[in-house]
PDB file of C-alpha atoms in Angstrom:
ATOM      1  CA  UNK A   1     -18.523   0.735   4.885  1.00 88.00           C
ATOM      2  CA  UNK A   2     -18.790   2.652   7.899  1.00 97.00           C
ATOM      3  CA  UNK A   3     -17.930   6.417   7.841  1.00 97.00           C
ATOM      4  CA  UNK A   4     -15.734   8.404  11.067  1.00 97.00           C
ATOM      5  CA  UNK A   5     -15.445  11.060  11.399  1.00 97.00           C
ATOM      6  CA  UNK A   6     -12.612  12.002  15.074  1.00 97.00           C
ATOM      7  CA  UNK A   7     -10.820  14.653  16.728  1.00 98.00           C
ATOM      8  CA  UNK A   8      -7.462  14.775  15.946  1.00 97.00           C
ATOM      9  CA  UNK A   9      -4.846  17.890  15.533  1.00 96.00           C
ATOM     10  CA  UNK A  10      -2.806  19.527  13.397  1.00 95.00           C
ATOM     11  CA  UNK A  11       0.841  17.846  13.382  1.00 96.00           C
ATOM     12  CA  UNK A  12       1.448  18.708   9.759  1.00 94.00           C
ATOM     13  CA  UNK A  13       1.966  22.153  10.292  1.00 87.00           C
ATOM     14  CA  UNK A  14       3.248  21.948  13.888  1.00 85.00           C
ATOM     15  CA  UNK A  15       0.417  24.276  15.366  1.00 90.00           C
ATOM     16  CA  UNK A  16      -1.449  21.143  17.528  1.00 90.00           C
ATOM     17  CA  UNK A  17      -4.596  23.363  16.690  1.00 94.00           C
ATOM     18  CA  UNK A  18      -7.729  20.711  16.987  1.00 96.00           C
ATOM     19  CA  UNK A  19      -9.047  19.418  13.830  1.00 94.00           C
ATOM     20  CA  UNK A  20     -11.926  16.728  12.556  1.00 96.00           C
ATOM     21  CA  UNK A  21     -10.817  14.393  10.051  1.00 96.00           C
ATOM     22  CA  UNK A  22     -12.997  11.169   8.244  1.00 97.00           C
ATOM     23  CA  UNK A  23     -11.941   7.544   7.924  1.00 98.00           C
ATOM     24  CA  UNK A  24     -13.795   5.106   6.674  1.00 98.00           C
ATOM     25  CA  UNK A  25     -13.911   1.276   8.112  1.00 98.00           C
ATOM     26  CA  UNK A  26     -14.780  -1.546   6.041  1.00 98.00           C
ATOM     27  CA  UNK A  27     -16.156  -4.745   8.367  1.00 98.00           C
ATOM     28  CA  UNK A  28     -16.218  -7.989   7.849  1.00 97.00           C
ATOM     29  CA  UNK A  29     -19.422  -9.934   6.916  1.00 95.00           C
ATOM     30  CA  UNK A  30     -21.117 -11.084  10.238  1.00 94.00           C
ATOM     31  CA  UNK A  31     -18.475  -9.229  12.463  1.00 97.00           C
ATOM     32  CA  UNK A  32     -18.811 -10.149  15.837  1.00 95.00           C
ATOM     33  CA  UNK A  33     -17.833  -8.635  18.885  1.00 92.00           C
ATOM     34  CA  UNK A  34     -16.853 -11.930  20.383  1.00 93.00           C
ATOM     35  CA  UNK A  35     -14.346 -12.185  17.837  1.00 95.00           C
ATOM     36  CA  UNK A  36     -10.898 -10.503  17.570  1.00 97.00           C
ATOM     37  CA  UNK A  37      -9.611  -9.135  13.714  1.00 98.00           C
ATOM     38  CA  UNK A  38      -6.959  -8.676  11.862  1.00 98.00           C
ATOM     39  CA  UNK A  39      -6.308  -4.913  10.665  1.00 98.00           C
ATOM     40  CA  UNK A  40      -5.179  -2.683   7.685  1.00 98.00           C
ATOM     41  CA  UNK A  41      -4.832   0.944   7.413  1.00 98.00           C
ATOM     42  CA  UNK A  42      -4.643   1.471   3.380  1.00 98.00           C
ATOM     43  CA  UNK A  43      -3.880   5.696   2.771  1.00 98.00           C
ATOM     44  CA  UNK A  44      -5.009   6.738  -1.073  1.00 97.00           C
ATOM     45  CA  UNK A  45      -2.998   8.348  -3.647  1.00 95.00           C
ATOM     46  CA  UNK A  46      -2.975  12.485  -4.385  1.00 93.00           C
ATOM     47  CA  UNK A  47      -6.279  13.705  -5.329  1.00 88.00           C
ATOM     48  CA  UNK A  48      -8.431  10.536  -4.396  1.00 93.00           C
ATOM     49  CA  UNK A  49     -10.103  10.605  -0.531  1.00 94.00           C
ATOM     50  CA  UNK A  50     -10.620   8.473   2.193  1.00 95.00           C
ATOM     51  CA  UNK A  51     -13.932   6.869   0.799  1.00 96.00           C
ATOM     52  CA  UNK A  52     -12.507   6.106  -3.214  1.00 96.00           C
ATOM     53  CA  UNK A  53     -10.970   3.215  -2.285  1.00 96.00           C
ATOM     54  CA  UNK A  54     -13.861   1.656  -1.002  1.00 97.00           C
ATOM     55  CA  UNK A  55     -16.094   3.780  -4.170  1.00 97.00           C
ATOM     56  CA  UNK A  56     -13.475   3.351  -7.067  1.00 96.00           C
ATOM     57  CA  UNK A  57     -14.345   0.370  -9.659  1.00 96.00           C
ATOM     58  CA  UNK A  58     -17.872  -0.115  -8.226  1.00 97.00           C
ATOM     59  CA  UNK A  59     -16.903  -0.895  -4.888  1.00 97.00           C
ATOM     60  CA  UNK A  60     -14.455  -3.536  -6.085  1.00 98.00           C
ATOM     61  CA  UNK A  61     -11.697  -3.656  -2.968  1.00 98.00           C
ATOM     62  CA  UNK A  62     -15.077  -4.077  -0.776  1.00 98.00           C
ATOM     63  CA  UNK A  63     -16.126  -7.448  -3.404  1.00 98.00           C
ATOM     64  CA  UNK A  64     -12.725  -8.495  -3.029  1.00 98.00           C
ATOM     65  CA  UNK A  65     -12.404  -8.710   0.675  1.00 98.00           C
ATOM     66  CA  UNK A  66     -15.726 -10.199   0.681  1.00 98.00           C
ATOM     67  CA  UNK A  67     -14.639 -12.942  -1.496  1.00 97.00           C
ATOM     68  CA  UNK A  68     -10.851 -13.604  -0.001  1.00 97.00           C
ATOM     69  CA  UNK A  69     -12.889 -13.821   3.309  1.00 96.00           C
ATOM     70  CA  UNK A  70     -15.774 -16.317   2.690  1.00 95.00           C
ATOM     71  CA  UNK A  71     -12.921 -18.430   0.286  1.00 95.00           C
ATOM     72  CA  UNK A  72     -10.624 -18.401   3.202  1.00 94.00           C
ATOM     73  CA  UNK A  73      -7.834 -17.072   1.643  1.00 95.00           C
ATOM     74  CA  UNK A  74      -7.404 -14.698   4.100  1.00 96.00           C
ATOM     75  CA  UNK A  75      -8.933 -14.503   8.132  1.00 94.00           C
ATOM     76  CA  UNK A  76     -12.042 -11.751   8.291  1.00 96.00           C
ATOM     77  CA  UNK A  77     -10.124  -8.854   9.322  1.00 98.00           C
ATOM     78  CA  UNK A  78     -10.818  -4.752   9.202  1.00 98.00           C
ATOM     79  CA  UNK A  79      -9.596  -2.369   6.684  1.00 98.00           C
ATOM     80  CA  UNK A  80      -9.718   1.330   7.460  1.00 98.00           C
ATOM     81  CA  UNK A  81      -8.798   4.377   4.907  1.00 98.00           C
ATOM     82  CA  UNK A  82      -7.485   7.377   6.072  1.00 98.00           C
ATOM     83  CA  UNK A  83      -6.598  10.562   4.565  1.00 96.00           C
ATOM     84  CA  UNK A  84      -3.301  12.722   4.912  1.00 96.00           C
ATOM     85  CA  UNK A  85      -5.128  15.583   2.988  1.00 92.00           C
ATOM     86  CA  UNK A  86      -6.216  18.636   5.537  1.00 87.00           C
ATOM     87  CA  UNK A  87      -9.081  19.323   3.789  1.00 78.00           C
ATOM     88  CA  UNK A  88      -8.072  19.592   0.153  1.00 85.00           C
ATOM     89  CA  UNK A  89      -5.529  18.032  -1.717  1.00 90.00           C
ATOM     90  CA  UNK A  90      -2.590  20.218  -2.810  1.00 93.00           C
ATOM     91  CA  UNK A  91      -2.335  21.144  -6.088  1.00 93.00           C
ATOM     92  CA  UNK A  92       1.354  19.745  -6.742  1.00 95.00           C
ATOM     93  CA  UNK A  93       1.324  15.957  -5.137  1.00 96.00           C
ATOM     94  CA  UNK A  94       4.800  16.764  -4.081  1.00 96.00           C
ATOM     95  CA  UNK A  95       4.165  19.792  -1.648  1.00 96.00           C
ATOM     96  CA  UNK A  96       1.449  17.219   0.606  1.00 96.00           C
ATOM     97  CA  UNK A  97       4.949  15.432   2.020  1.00 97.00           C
ATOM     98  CA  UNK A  98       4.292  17.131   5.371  1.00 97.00           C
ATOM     99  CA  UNK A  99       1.067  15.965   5.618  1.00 97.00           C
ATOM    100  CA  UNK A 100       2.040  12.167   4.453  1.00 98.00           C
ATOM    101  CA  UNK A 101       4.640  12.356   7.174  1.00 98.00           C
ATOM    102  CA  UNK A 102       2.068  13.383  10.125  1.00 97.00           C
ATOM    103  CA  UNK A 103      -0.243  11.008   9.352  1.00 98.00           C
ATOM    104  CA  UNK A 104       1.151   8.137  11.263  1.00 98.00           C
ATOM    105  CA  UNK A 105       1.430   9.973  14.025  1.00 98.00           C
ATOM    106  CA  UNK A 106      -2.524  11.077  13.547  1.00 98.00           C
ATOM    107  CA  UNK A 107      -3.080   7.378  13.490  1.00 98.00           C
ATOM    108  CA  UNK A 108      -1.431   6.127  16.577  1.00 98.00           C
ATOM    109  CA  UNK A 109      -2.200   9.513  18.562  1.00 98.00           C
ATOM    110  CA  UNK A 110      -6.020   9.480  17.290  1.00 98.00           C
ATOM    111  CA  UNK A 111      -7.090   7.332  14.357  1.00 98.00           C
ATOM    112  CA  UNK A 112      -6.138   4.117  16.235  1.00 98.00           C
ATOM    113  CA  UNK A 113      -7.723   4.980  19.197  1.00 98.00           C
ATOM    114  CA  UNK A 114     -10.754   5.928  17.918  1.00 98.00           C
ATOM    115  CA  UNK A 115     -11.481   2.625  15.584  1.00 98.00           C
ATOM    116  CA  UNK A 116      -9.460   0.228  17.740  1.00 98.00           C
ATOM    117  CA  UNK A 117     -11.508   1.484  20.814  1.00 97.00           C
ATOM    118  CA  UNK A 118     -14.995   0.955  18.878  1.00 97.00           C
ATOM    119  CA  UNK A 119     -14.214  -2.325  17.037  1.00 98.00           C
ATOM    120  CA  UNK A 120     -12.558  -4.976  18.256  1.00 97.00           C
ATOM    121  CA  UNK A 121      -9.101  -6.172  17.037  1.00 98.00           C
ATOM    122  CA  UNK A 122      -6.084  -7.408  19.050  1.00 98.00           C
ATOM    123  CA  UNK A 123      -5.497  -4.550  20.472  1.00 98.00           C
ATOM    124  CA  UNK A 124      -6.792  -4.573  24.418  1.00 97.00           C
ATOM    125  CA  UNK A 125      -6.123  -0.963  25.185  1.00 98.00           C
ATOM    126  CA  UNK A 126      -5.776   2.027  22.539  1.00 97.00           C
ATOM    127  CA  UNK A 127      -2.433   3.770  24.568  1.00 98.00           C
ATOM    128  CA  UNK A 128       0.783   3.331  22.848  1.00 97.00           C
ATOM    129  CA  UNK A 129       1.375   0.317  25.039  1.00 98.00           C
ATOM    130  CA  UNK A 130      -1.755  -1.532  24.013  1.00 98.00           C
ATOM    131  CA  UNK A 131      -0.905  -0.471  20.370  1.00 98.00           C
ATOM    132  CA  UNK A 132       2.298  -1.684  20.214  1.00 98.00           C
ATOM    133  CA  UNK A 133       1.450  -5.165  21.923  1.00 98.00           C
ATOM    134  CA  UNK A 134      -0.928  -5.827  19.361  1.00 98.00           C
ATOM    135  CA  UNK A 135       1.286  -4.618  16.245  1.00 98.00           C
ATOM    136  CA  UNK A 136       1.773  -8.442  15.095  1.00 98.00           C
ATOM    137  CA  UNK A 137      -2.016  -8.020  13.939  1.00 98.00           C
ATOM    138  CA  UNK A 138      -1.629  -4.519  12.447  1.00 98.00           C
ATOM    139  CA  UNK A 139      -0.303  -3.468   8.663  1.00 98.00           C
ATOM    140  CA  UNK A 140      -0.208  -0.347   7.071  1.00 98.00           C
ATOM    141  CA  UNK A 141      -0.205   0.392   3.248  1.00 98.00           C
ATOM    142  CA  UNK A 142      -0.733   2.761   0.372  1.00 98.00           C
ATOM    143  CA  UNK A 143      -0.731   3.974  -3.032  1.00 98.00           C
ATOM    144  CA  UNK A 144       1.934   6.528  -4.551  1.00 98.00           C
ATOM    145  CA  UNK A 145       1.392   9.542  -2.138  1.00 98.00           C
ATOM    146  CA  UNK A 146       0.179   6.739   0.508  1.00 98.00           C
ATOM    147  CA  UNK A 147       3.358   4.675  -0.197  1.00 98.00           C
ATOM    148  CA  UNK A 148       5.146   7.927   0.637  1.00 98.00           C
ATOM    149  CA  UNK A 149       3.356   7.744   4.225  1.00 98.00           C
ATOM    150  CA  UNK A 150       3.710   3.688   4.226  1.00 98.00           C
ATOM    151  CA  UNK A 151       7.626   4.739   4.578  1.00 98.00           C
ATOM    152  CA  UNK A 152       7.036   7.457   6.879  1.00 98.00           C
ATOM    153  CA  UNK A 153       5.276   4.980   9.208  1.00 98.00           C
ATOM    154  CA  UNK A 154       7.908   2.377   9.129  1.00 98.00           C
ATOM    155  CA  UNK A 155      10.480   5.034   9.238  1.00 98.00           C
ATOM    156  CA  UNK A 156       8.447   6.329  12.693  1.00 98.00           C
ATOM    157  CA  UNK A 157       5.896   4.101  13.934  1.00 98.00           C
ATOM    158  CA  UNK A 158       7.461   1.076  13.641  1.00 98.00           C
ATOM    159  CA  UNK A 159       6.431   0.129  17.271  1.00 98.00           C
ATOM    160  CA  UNK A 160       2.267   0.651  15.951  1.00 98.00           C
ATOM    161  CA  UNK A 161       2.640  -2.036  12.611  1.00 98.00           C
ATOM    162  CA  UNK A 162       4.446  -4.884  11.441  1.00 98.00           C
ATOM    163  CA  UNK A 163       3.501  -5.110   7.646  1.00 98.00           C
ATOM    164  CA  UNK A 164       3.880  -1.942   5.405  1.00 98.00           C
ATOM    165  CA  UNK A 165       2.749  -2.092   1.906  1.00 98.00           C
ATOM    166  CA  UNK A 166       4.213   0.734   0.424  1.00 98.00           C
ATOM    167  CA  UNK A 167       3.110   0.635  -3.509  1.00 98.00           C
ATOM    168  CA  UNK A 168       4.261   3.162  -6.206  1.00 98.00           C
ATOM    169  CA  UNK A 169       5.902   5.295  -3.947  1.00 98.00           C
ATOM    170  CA  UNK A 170       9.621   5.438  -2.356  1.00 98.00           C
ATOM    171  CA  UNK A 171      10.647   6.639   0.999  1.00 98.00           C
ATOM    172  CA  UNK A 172      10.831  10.343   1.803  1.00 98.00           C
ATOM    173  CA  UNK A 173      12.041  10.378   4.930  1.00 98.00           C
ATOM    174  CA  UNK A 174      15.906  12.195   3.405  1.00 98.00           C
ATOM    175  CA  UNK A 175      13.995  14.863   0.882  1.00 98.00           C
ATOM    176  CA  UNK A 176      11.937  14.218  -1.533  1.00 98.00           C
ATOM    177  CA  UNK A 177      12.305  10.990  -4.257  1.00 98.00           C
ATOM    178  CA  UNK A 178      15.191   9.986  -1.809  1.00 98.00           C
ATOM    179  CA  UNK A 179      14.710   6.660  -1.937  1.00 98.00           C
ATOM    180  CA  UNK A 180      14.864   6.896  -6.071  1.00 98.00           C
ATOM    181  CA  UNK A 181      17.607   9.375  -5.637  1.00 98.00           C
ATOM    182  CA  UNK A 182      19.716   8.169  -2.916  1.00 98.00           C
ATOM    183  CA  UNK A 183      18.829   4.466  -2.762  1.00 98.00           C
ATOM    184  CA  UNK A 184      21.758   3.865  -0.264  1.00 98.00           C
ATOM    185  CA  UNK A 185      21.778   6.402   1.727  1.00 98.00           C
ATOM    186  CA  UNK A 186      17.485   5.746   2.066  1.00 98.00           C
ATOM    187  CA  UNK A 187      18.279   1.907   2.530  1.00 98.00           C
ATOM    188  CA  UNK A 188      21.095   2.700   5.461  1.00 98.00           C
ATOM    189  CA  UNK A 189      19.050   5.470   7.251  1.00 98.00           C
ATOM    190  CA  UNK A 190      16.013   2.738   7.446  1.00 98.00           C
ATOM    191  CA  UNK A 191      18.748   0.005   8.291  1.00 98.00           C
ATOM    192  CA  UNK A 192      19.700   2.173  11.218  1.00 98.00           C
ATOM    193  CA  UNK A 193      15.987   2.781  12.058  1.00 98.00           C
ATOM    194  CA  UNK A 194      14.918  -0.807  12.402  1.00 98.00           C
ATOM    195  CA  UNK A 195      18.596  -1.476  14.413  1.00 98.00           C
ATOM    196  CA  UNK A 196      17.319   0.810  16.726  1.00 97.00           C
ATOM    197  CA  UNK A 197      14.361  -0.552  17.414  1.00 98.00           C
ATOM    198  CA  UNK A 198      13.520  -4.500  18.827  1.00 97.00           C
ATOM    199  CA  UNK A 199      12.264  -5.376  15.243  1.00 98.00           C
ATOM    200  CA  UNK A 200      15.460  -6.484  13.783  1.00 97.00           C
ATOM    201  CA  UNK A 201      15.296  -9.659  11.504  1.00 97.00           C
ATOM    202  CA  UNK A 202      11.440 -10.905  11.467  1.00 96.00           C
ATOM    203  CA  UNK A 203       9.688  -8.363  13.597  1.00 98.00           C
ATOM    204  CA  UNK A 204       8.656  -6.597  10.540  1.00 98.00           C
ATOM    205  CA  UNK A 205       7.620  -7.574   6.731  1.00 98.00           C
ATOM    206  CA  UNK A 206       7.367  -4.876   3.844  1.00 98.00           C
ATOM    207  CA  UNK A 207       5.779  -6.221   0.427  1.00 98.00           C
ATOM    208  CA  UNK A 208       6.253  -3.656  -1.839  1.00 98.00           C
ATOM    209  CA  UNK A 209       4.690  -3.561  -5.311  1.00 98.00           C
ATOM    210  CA  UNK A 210       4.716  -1.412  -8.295  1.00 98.00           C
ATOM    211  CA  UNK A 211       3.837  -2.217 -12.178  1.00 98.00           C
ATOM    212  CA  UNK A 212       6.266  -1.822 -15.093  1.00 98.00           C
ATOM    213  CA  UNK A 213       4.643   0.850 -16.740  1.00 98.00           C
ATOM    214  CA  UNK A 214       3.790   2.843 -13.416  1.00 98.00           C
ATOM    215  CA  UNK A 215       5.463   6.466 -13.593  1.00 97.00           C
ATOM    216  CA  UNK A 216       6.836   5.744  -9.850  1.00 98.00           C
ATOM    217  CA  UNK A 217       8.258   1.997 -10.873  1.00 98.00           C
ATOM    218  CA  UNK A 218      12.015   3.057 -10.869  1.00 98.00           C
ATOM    219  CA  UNK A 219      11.461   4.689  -7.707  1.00 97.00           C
ATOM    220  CA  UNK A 220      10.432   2.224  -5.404  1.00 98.00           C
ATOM    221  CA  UNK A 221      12.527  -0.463  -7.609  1.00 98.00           C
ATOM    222  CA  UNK A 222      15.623   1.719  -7.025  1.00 98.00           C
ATOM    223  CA  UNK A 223      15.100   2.028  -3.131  1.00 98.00           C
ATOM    224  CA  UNK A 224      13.966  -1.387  -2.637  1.00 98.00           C
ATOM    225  CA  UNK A 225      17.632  -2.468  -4.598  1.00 98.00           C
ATOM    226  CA  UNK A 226      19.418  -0.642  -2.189  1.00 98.00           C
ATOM    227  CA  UNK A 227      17.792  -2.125   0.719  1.00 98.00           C
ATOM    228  CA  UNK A 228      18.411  -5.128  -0.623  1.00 98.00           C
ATOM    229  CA  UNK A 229      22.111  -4.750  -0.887  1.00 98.00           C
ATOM    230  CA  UNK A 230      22.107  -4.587   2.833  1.00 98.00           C
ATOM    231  CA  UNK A 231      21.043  -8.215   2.890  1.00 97.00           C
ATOM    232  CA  UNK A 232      21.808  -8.482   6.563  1.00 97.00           C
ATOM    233  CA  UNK A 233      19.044  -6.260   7.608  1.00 98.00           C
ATOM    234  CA  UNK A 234      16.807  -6.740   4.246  1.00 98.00           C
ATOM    235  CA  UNK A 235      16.418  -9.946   2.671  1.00 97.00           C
ATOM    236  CA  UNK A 236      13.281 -11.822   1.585  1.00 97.00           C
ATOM    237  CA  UNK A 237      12.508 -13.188   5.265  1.00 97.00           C
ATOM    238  CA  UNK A 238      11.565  -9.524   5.895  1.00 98.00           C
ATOM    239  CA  UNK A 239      10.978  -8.137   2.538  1.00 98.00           C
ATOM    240  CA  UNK A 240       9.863  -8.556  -1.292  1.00 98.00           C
ATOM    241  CA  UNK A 241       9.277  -6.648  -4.304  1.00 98.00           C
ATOM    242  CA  UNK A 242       6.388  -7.652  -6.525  1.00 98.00           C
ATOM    243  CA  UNK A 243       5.875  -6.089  -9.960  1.00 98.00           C
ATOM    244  CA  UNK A 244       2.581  -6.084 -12.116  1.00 98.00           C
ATOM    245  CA  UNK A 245       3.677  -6.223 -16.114  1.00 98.00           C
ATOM    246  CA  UNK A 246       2.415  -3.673 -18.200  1.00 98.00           C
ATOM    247  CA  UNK A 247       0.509  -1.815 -15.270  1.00 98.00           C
ATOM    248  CA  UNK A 248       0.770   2.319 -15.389  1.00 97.00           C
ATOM    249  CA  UNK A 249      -0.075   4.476 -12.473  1.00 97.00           C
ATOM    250  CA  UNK A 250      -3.615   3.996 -11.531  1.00 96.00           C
ATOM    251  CA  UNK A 251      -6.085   2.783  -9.353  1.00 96.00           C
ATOM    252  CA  UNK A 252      -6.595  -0.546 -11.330  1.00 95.00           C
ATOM    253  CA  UNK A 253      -3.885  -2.674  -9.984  1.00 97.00           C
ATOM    254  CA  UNK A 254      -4.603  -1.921  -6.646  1.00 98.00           C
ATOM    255  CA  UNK A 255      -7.049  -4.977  -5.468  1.00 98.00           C
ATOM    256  CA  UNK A 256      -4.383  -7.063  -7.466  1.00 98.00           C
ATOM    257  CA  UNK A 257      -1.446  -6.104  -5.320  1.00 98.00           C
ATOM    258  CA  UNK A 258      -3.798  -6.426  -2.190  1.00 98.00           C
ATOM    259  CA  UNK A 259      -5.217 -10.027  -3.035  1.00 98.00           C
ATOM    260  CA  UNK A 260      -1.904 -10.847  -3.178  1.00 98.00           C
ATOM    261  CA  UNK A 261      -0.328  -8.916  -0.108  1.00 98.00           C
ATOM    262  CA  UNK A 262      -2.785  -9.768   2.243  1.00 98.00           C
ATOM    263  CA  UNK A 263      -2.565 -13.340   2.327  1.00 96.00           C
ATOM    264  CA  UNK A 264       0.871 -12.632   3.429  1.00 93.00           C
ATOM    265  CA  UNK A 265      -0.247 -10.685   6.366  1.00 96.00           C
ATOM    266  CA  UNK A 266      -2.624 -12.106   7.920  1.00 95.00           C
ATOM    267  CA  UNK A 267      -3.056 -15.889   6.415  1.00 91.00           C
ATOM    268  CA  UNK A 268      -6.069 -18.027   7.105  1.00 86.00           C
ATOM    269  CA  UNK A 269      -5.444 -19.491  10.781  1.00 83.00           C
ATOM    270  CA  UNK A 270      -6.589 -22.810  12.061  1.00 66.00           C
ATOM    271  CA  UNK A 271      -8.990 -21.585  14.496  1.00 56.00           C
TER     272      UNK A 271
END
């Protein structure tokens, strides 16, 4: 796990004043720089950092790449974790939606730049052009709080990603616990994002996840029901819904839902 920390700026709170924020970059046993990889920008819940995925469970997202890699269930690829929180996390989850929101654009503006320019994945520049050649090889995803950006990015960075894995968490983008509270109106305002854009039919996936027990189940279920109703733009070519029984709003079903997601992703090729 490889800590970094770049220059980035505040977009949150629209003042562009220059900030330092940390990431931290999980590599692939024997990467090579001869080699191109696969990558995954995973954003933590409310009050965990950038490092607990990585930390949480002794370490067990890093043991779980390792093993999906060297079983060839999945290509070696990257994973980074980023953090929405400007310094400290705020003390009601709800009130860090601004920051959720800006953090797409922090990766694409500066996060992107800065790993995708040091390590090498598909992408063969780090401008917006580069970034959004390479997209097919690029997913974002998150827990609660980082579901709530997962939505923001396919909501506004569509063009940087083509898998979101938003878990635990509905989409913000009409107020807060809009896409609980006004599934259809969420599920058409997305529907008219992704018309807008080149991406219609298979140019993106979303595999969202949530357990039955998780305090933020019926909000993602909810949303993802009323995308679904619009099964000209949403159906399962594009997107599914996968639910863990009995799980409850923690860290713990976390490397589940990834072993499971990433395969999806980024498969093991034939090279």
């Amino acid at each position: 796990m490889v800590r970094i920390d770049y220059a980035t700026r505040d977009y949150a709170e629209g003042t562009g004043a220059k900030r330092t924020n940390t990431a931290y970059v999980y590599l692939p046993y024997g990467y090579n720089e001869s080699q191109r990889y696969n990558i995954l920008y995973f954003v933590h819940g409310h009050y965990s950092t950038a490092a607990s995925t990585f930390e949480n469970e002794n370490g067990v997202v890093r043991k779980l790449l390792d093993q999906m890699i060297a079983h060839g269930d999945i290509d070696p690829m990257i994973v980074v974790t980023p953090s929405y929180n400007y310094g400290q996390p705020t003390p009601d989850y709800a009130d860090a939606d601004p920051y959720c929101r800006a953090l797409p654009i922090e990766l694409v503006n500066d996060l992107i730049p800065a790993v995708e320019g040091r390590y090498h994945t598909y992408a063969e520049t780090t401008d917006m052009e580069g970034i959004e050649a390479s997209r097919s090889h690029r997913a974002i995803g998150g827990f609660s709080m980082g579901a709530v950006t997962t939505w923001y990015a396919f909501d506004e960075t569509l063009n940087a990603f083509r898998y979101f894995m938003p878990v635990s968490g509905d989409c913000w983008s009409l107020g807060r616990f809009a896409g609980m509270n006004r599934s259809d109106d969420t599920a058409a305002y997305l529907a008219e994002r992704v018309q807008q854009s080149p991406y219609v039919g298979t140019g993106f996936y979303i595999w969202a996840a949530s357990g039955t027990n998780d305090s933020a189940y019926r909000e993602i279920l909810l949303q993802i029901e009323g995308m679904a109703r619009l099964n000209n733009m949403f159906n399962t070519a594009n997107m599914t819904f996968h639910q863990k029984e009995g799980a409850r709003h923690a860290f713990r079903p976390i490397p589940e839902y990834l072993y499971n997601a990433l395969p999806f992703f980024f498969p093991k090729s034939d090279e």
